[in-house]
Amino acid sequence: MLRQTVEYELTLLRTQHGKQTAFTHHLQTQFNQANDQIKQLQLQVETHNQHKDNELKEKDKKILELENETETLHERERRIEALNEQIQKMEKTFTDSESLSRKNLAQSILAKERETELKKEYE
């Protein structure tokens, strides 16, 4: 009877050990699956972050290009303003010169007429 009891207890222990081993194996499998999912999620996060980093780099590059283009346009605008000022000065100089030339021509004509009159008077 003692032997049967010992064998029965041994069978119970083996059964319990088998159940514990199966449960431990099941937990290990779940842990491994969760670990794999975490790795996949980490890979997705890294991929997403890399994509966002690339987008930010492209945006930074575009901003720099736009800043450079803006500076170029401002420089062109300043040059155009300077050229317009020079043109206005040249137009004023030309107008002043033209007025002076007309005045000198008128004086010259008057002087010639006066000379002609004086010649007639002396003759």
Short mmCIF file of N, CA and C in Angstrom, two decimals:
data_model
loop_
_atom_site.label_atom_id
_atom_site.label_comp_id
_atom_site.label_asym_id
_atom_site.label_seq_id
_atom_site.Cartn_x
_atom_site.Cartn_y
_atom_site.Cartn_z
N MET A 1 0.81 -1.17 0.00
CA MET A 1 0.00 0.00 0.00
C MET A 1 0.87 1.25 0.00
N LEU A 2 1.89 1.16 0.74
CA LEU A 2 2.80 2.29 0.78
C LEU A 2 3.38 2.55 -0.61
N ARG A 3 3.66 1.44 -1.26
CA ARG A 3 4.23 1.58 -2.59
C ARG A 3 3.23 2.23 -3.53
N GLN A 4 1.99 1.81 -3.45
CA GLN A 4 0.96 2.38 -4.30
C GLN A 4 0.79 3.87 -4.00
N THR A 5 0.85 4.21 -2.77
CA THR A 5 0.72 5.61 -2.36
C THR A 5 1.88 6.42 -2.91
N VAL A 6 3.06 5.86 -2.80
CA VAL A 6 4.25 6.56 -3.31
C VAL A 6 4.16 6.70 -4.82
N GLU A 7 3.73 5.60 -5.48
CA GLU A 7 3.60 5.67 -6.95
C GLU A 7 2.53 6.68 -7.34
N TYR A 8 1.43 6.70 -6.57
CA TYR A 8 0.37 7.66 -6.87
C TYR A 8 0.87 9.09 -6.69
N GLU A 9 1.57 9.34 -5.61
CA GLU A 9 2.12 10.67 -5.36
C GLU A 9 3.15 11.04 -6.42
N LEU A 10 3.93 10.04 -6.84
CA LEU A 10 4.91 10.29 -7.89
C LEU A 10 4.21 10.64 -9.20
N THR A 11 3.14 9.94 -9.49
CA THR A 11 2.36 10.23 -10.70
C THR A 11 1.77 11.63 -10.61
N LEU A 12 1.26 11.96 -9.42
CA LEU A 12 0.72 13.32 -9.23
C LEU A 12 1.80 14.38 -9.43
N LEU A 13 2.97 14.12 -8.86
CA LEU A 13 4.08 15.07 -9.00
C LEU A 13 4.49 15.22 -10.46
N ARG A 14 4.55 14.08 -11.18
CA ARG A 14 4.91 14.14 -12.60
C ARG A 14 3.85 14.92 -13.39
N THR A 15 2.60 14.66 -13.08
CA THR A 15 1.52 15.37 -13.76
C THR A 15 1.60 16.87 -13.47
N GLN A 16 1.80 17.18 -12.20
CA GLN A 16 1.91 18.58 -11.81
C GLN A 16 3.12 19.22 -12.48
N HIS A 17 4.24 18.49 -12.50
CA HIS A 17 5.45 19.01 -13.14
C HIS A 17 5.20 19.23 -14.64
N GLY A 18 4.50 18.29 -15.28
CA GLY A 18 4.18 18.42 -16.70
C GLY A 18 3.31 19.63 -16.96
N LYS A 19 2.32 19.83 -16.06
CA LYS A 19 1.44 21.00 -16.22
C LYS A 19 2.24 22.29 -16.03
N GLN A 20 3.12 22.30 -15.03
CA GLN A 20 3.95 23.49 -14.79
C GLN A 20 4.88 23.75 -15.97
N THR A 21 5.45 22.68 -16.50
CA THR A 21 6.34 22.83 -17.66
C THR A 21 5.56 23.37 -18.85
N ALA A 22 4.35 22.82 -19.07
CA ALA A 22 3.52 23.29 -20.18
C ALA A 22 3.15 24.76 -19.97
N PHE A 23 2.78 25.11 -18.74
CA PHE A 23 2.42 26.49 -18.44
C PHE A 23 3.62 27.42 -18.64
N THR A 24 4.79 26.98 -18.14
CA THR A 24 6.01 27.77 -18.31
C THR A 24 6.34 27.93 -19.80
N HIS A 25 6.19 26.86 -20.55
CA HIS A 25 6.44 26.92 -21.99
C HIS A 25 5.46 27.89 -22.67
N HIS A 26 4.20 27.81 -22.25
CA HIS A 26 3.18 28.71 -22.80
C HIS A 26 3.52 30.17 -22.48
N LEU A 27 3.93 30.42 -21.22
CA LEU A 27 4.32 31.78 -20.83
C LEU A 27 5.54 32.25 -21.63
N GLN A 28 6.51 31.36 -21.82
CA GLN A 28 7.71 31.70 -22.59
C GLN A 28 7.33 32.05 -24.03
N THR A 29 6.40 31.28 -24.60
CA THR A 29 5.94 31.54 -25.97
C THR A 29 5.27 32.91 -26.05
N GLN A 30 4.40 33.19 -25.08
CA GLN A 30 3.74 34.50 -25.05
C GLN A 30 4.76 35.63 -24.89
N PHE A 31 5.73 35.40 -24.01
CA PHE A 31 6.78 36.41 -23.81
C PHE A 31 7.56 36.65 -25.10
N ASN A 32 7.91 35.56 -25.79
CA ASN A 32 8.65 35.68 -27.06
C ASN A 32 7.82 36.42 -28.11
N GLN A 33 6.51 36.10 -28.17
CA GLN A 33 5.65 36.79 -29.13
C GLN A 33 5.55 38.28 -28.80
N ALA A 34 5.40 38.59 -27.51
CA ALA A 34 5.34 39.99 -27.09
C ALA A 34 6.65 40.70 -27.42
N ASN A 35 7.76 39.99 -27.21
CA ASN A 35 9.07 40.55 -27.53
C ASN A 35 9.18 40.84 -29.03
N ASP A 36 8.71 39.91 -29.85
CA ASP A 36 8.73 40.11 -31.30
C ASP A 36 7.87 41.30 -31.70
N GLN A 37 6.70 41.42 -31.07
CA GLN A 37 5.84 42.56 -31.37
C GLN A 37 6.50 43.87 -30.98
N ILE A 38 7.16 43.87 -29.84
CA ILE A 38 7.88 45.08 -29.40
C ILE A 38 8.96 45.43 -30.41
N LYS A 39 9.70 44.44 -30.88
CA LYS A 39 10.75 44.69 -31.87
C LYS A 39 10.16 45.25 -33.16
N GLN A 40 9.02 44.69 -33.58
CA GLN A 40 8.37 45.19 -34.80
C GLN A 40 7.91 46.63 -34.61
N LEU A 41 7.32 46.91 -33.44
CA LEU A 41 6.87 48.28 -33.16
C LEU A 41 8.05 49.24 -33.09
N GLN A 42 9.15 48.80 -32.48
CA GLN A 42 10.34 49.65 -32.42
C GLN A 42 10.86 49.93 -33.82
N LEU A 43 10.85 48.91 -34.68
CA LEU A 43 11.29 49.09 -36.06
C LEU A 43 10.38 50.08 -36.79
N GLN A 44 9.06 49.95 -36.56
CA GLN A 44 8.12 50.88 -37.17
C GLN A 44 8.36 52.30 -36.68
N VAL A 45 8.60 52.45 -35.38
CA VAL A 45 8.87 53.77 -34.80
C VAL A 45 10.15 54.34 -35.39
N GLU A 46 11.19 53.52 -35.48
CA GLU A 46 12.46 53.98 -36.04
C GLU A 46 12.29 54.39 -37.50
N THR A 47 11.53 53.59 -38.25
CA THR A 47 11.28 53.91 -39.66
C THR A 47 10.50 55.21 -39.77
N HIS A 48 9.49 55.35 -38.93
CA HIS A 48 8.68 56.57 -38.93
C HIS A 48 9.54 57.78 -38.56
N ASN A 49 10.37 57.63 -37.52
CA ASN A 49 11.24 58.72 -37.10
C ASN A 49 12.23 59.09 -38.20
N GLN A 50 12.78 58.09 -38.86
CA GLN A 50 13.72 58.35 -39.96
C GLN A 50 13.02 59.10 -41.08
N HIS A 51 11.80 58.68 -41.38
CA HIS A 51 11.01 59.36 -42.42
C HIS A 51 10.76 60.82 -42.04
N LYS A 52 10.38 61.04 -40.78
CA LYS A 52 10.13 62.40 -40.31
C LYS A 52 11.42 63.22 -40.33
N ASP A 53 12.54 62.61 -39.93
CA ASP A 53 13.83 63.31 -39.99
C ASP A 53 14.15 63.72 -41.41
N ASN A 54 13.92 62.82 -42.36
CA ASN A 54 14.17 63.14 -43.76
C ASN A 54 13.27 64.28 -44.24
N GLU A 55 12.00 64.24 -43.81
CA GLU A 55 11.08 65.32 -44.18
C GLU A 55 11.56 66.65 -43.61
N LEU A 56 12.00 66.63 -42.35
CA LEU A 56 12.49 67.86 -41.72
C LEU A 56 13.74 68.38 -42.43
N LYS A 57 14.63 67.47 -42.81
CA LYS A 57 15.83 67.89 -43.53
C LYS A 57 15.46 68.52 -44.86
N GLU A 58 14.49 67.93 -45.55
CA GLU A 58 14.04 68.49 -46.83
C GLU A 58 13.41 69.86 -46.63
N LYS A 59 12.62 69.99 -45.57
CA LYS A 59 11.99 71.29 -45.28
C LYS A 59 13.05 72.33 -44.93
N ASP A 60 14.04 71.94 -44.13
CA ASP A 60 15.13 72.86 -43.80
C ASP A 60 15.87 73.29 -45.06
N LYS A 61 16.11 72.33 -45.94
CA LYS A 61 16.80 72.63 -47.20
C LYS A 61 15.96 73.60 -48.03
N LYS A 62 14.65 73.37 -48.10
CA LYS A 62 13.75 74.23 -48.87
C LYS A 62 13.72 75.63 -48.26
N ILE A 63 13.69 75.71 -46.93
CA ILE A 63 13.70 77.01 -46.25
C ILE A 63 14.98 77.76 -46.59
N LEU A 64 16.10 77.08 -46.55
CA LEU A 64 17.38 77.71 -46.88
C LEU A 64 17.38 78.21 -48.32
N GLU A 65 16.87 77.39 -49.24
CA GLU A 65 16.78 77.80 -50.64
C GLU A 65 15.90 79.04 -50.78
N LEU A 66 14.77 79.05 -50.09
CA LEU A 66 13.86 80.20 -50.17
C LEU A 66 14.49 81.45 -49.56
N GLU A 67 15.22 81.27 -48.46
CA GLU A 67 15.92 82.41 -47.86
C GLU A 67 16.96 82.97 -48.82
N ASN A 68 17.71 82.08 -49.47
CA ASN A 68 18.70 82.53 -50.44
C ASN A 68 18.04 83.23 -51.62
N GLU A 69 16.94 82.66 -52.10
CA GLU A 69 16.22 83.27 -53.22
C GLU A 69 15.67 84.64 -52.82
N THR A 70 15.15 84.74 -51.60
CA THR A 70 14.63 86.01 -51.10
C THR A 70 15.75 87.04 -51.03
N GLU A 71 16.90 86.63 -50.52
CA GLU A 71 18.04 87.56 -50.44
C GLU A 71 18.45 88.02 -51.83
N THR A 72 18.48 87.09 -52.79
CA THR A 72 18.82 87.45 -54.17
C THR A 72 17.82 88.45 -54.72
N LEU A 73 16.54 88.21 -54.46
CA LEU A 73 15.51 89.13 -54.96
C LEU A 73 15.62 90.51 -54.30
N HIS A 74 15.92 90.53 -52.99
CA HIS A 74 16.11 91.81 -52.31
C HIS A 74 17.31 92.56 -52.89
N GLU A 75 18.38 91.82 -53.17
CA GLU A 75 19.57 92.44 -53.76
C GLU A 75 19.24 93.01 -55.13
N ARG A 76 18.50 92.27 -55.93
CA ARG A 76 18.09 92.77 -57.25
C ARG A 76 17.24 94.02 -57.11
N GLU A 77 16.33 94.00 -56.14
CA GLU A 77 15.46 95.16 -55.92
C GLU A 77 16.29 96.38 -55.53
N ARG A 78 17.30 96.19 -54.67
CA ARG A 78 18.17 97.31 -54.28
C ARG A 78 18.94 97.85 -55.49
N ARG A 79 19.41 96.92 -56.35
CA ARG A 79 20.14 97.37 -57.54
C ARG A 79 19.22 98.13 -58.49
N ILE A 80 17.99 97.64 -58.64
CA ILE A 80 17.03 98.32 -59.51
C ILE A 80 16.74 99.72 -58.97
N GLU A 81 16.55 99.83 -57.66
CA GLU A 81 16.32 101.15 -57.06
C GLU A 81 17.51 102.07 -57.30
N ALA A 82 18.72 101.54 -57.14
CA ALA A 82 19.92 102.35 -57.37
C ALA A 82 20.00 102.78 -58.83
N LEU A 83 19.69 101.86 -59.75
CA LEU A 83 19.70 102.21 -61.17
C LEU A 83 18.62 103.23 -61.49
N ASN A 84 17.45 103.10 -60.89
CA ASN A 84 16.39 104.09 -61.11
C ASN A 84 16.81 105.47 -60.63
N GLU A 85 17.49 105.51 -59.47
CA GLU A 85 18.00 106.79 -58.97
C GLU A 85 19.01 107.38 -59.95
N GLN A 86 19.91 106.53 -60.47
CA GLN A 86 20.89 107.02 -61.44
C GLN A 86 20.20 107.53 -62.70
N ILE A 87 19.18 106.81 -63.15
CA ILE A 87 18.44 107.24 -64.35
C ILE A 87 17.78 108.58 -64.09
N GLN A 88 17.17 108.76 -62.93
CA GLN A 88 16.53 110.03 -62.60
C GLN A 88 17.55 111.16 -62.58
N LYS A 89 18.72 110.90 -62.00
CA LYS A 89 19.78 111.92 -61.97
C LYS A 89 20.23 112.26 -63.39
N MET A 90 20.39 111.21 -64.21
CA MET A 90 20.82 111.45 -65.59
C MET A 90 19.75 112.22 -66.37
N GLU A 91 18.47 111.88 -66.15
CA GLU A 91 17.39 112.61 -66.82
C GLU A 91 17.39 114.07 -66.39
N LYS A 92 17.58 114.31 -65.08
CA LYS A 92 17.62 115.69 -64.59
C LYS A 92 18.81 116.42 -65.21
N THR A 93 19.97 115.75 -65.23
CA THR A 93 21.16 116.36 -65.84
C THR A 93 20.91 116.66 -67.31
N PHE A 94 20.28 115.70 -68.01
CA PHE A 94 19.97 115.90 -69.43
C PHE A 94 19.00 117.06 -69.61
N THR A 95 17.97 117.12 -68.77
CA THR A 95 16.99 118.21 -68.85
C THR A 95 17.67 119.54 -68.57
N ASP A 96 18.50 119.59 -67.54
CA ASP A 96 19.22 120.82 -67.22
C ASP A 96 20.15 121.20 -68.36
N SER A 97 20.84 120.21 -68.90
CA SER A 97 21.76 120.46 -70.01
C SER A 97 21.00 120.95 -71.24
N GLU A 98 19.85 120.34 -71.51
CA GLU A 98 19.04 120.74 -72.66
C GLU A 98 18.54 122.18 -72.48
N SER A 99 18.09 122.51 -71.27
CA SER A 99 17.63 123.87 -71.00
C SER A 99 18.77 124.86 -71.19
N LEU A 100 19.94 124.51 -70.67
CA LEU A 100 21.10 125.38 -70.80
C LEU A 100 21.49 125.54 -72.26
N SER A 101 21.43 124.44 -73.02
CA SER A 101 21.76 124.51 -74.45
C SER A 101 20.78 125.41 -75.17
N ARG A 102 19.48 125.30 -74.88
CA ARG A 102 18.48 126.16 -75.52
C ARG A 102 18.70 127.62 -75.15
N LYS A 103 19.03 127.81 -73.86
CA LYS A 103 19.29 129.18 -73.41
C LYS A 103 20.50 129.75 -74.14
N ASN A 104 21.57 128.93 -74.23
CA ASN A 104 22.78 129.38 -74.93
C ASN A 104 22.50 129.62 -76.41
N LEU A 105 21.69 128.73 -77.03
CA LEU A 105 21.33 128.90 -78.43
C LEU A 105 20.53 130.18 -78.62
N ALA A 106 19.60 130.42 -77.71
CA ALA A 106 18.79 131.65 -77.80
C ALA A 106 19.69 132.86 -77.64
N GLN A 107 20.61 132.81 -76.69
CA GLN A 107 21.53 133.94 -76.50
C GLN A 107 22.42 134.12 -77.72
N SER A 108 22.83 132.99 -78.29
CA SER A 108 23.68 133.05 -79.48
C SER A 108 22.92 133.67 -80.64
N ILE A 109 21.66 133.27 -80.81
CA ILE A 109 20.84 133.84 -81.89
C ILE A 109 20.64 135.33 -81.65
N LEU A 110 20.33 135.68 -80.40
CA LEU A 110 20.15 137.11 -80.08
C LEU A 110 21.44 137.88 -80.32
N ALA A 111 22.56 137.27 -79.93
CA ALA A 111 23.85 137.94 -80.13
C ALA A 111 24.13 138.11 -81.62
N LYS A 112 23.78 137.09 -82.42
CA LYS A 112 24.00 137.16 -83.87
C LYS A 112 23.12 138.25 -84.46
N GLU A 113 21.84 138.27 -84.01
CA GLU A 113 20.94 139.31 -84.51
C GLU A 113 21.44 140.68 -84.10
N ARG A 114 21.91 140.80 -82.90
CA ARG A 114 22.44 142.08 -82.41
C ARG A 114 23.67 142.48 -83.22
N GLU A 115 24.50 141.45 -83.50
CA GLU A 115 25.69 141.73 -84.31
C GLU A 115 25.29 142.22 -85.69
N THR A 116 24.28 141.56 -86.26
CA THR A 116 23.81 141.95 -87.59
C THR A 116 23.25 143.36 -87.54
N GLU A 117 22.50 143.69 -86.51
CA GLU A 117 21.94 145.03 -86.37
C GLU A 117 23.05 146.06 -86.23
N LEU A 118 24.06 145.72 -85.42
CA LEU A 118 25.16 146.66 -85.22
C LEU A 118 25.95 146.88 -86.51
N LYS A 119 26.10 145.82 -87.30
CA LYS A 119 26.79 145.96 -88.58
C LYS A 119 26.02 146.88 -89.50
N LYS A 120 24.69 146.72 -89.49
CA LYS A 120 23.85 147.57 -90.34
C LYS A 120 23.94 149.01 -89.89
N GLU A 121 24.00 149.23 -88.60
CA GLU A 121 24.07 150.59 -88.09
C GLU A 121 25.40 151.23 -88.46
N TYR A 122 26.46 150.48 -88.43
CA TYR A 122 27.78 151.03 -88.74
C TYR A 122 27.97 151.20 -90.23
N GLU A 123 27.20 150.57 -91.03
CA GLU A 123 27.39 150.68 -92.46
C GLU A 123 26.72 151.85 -93.00
#
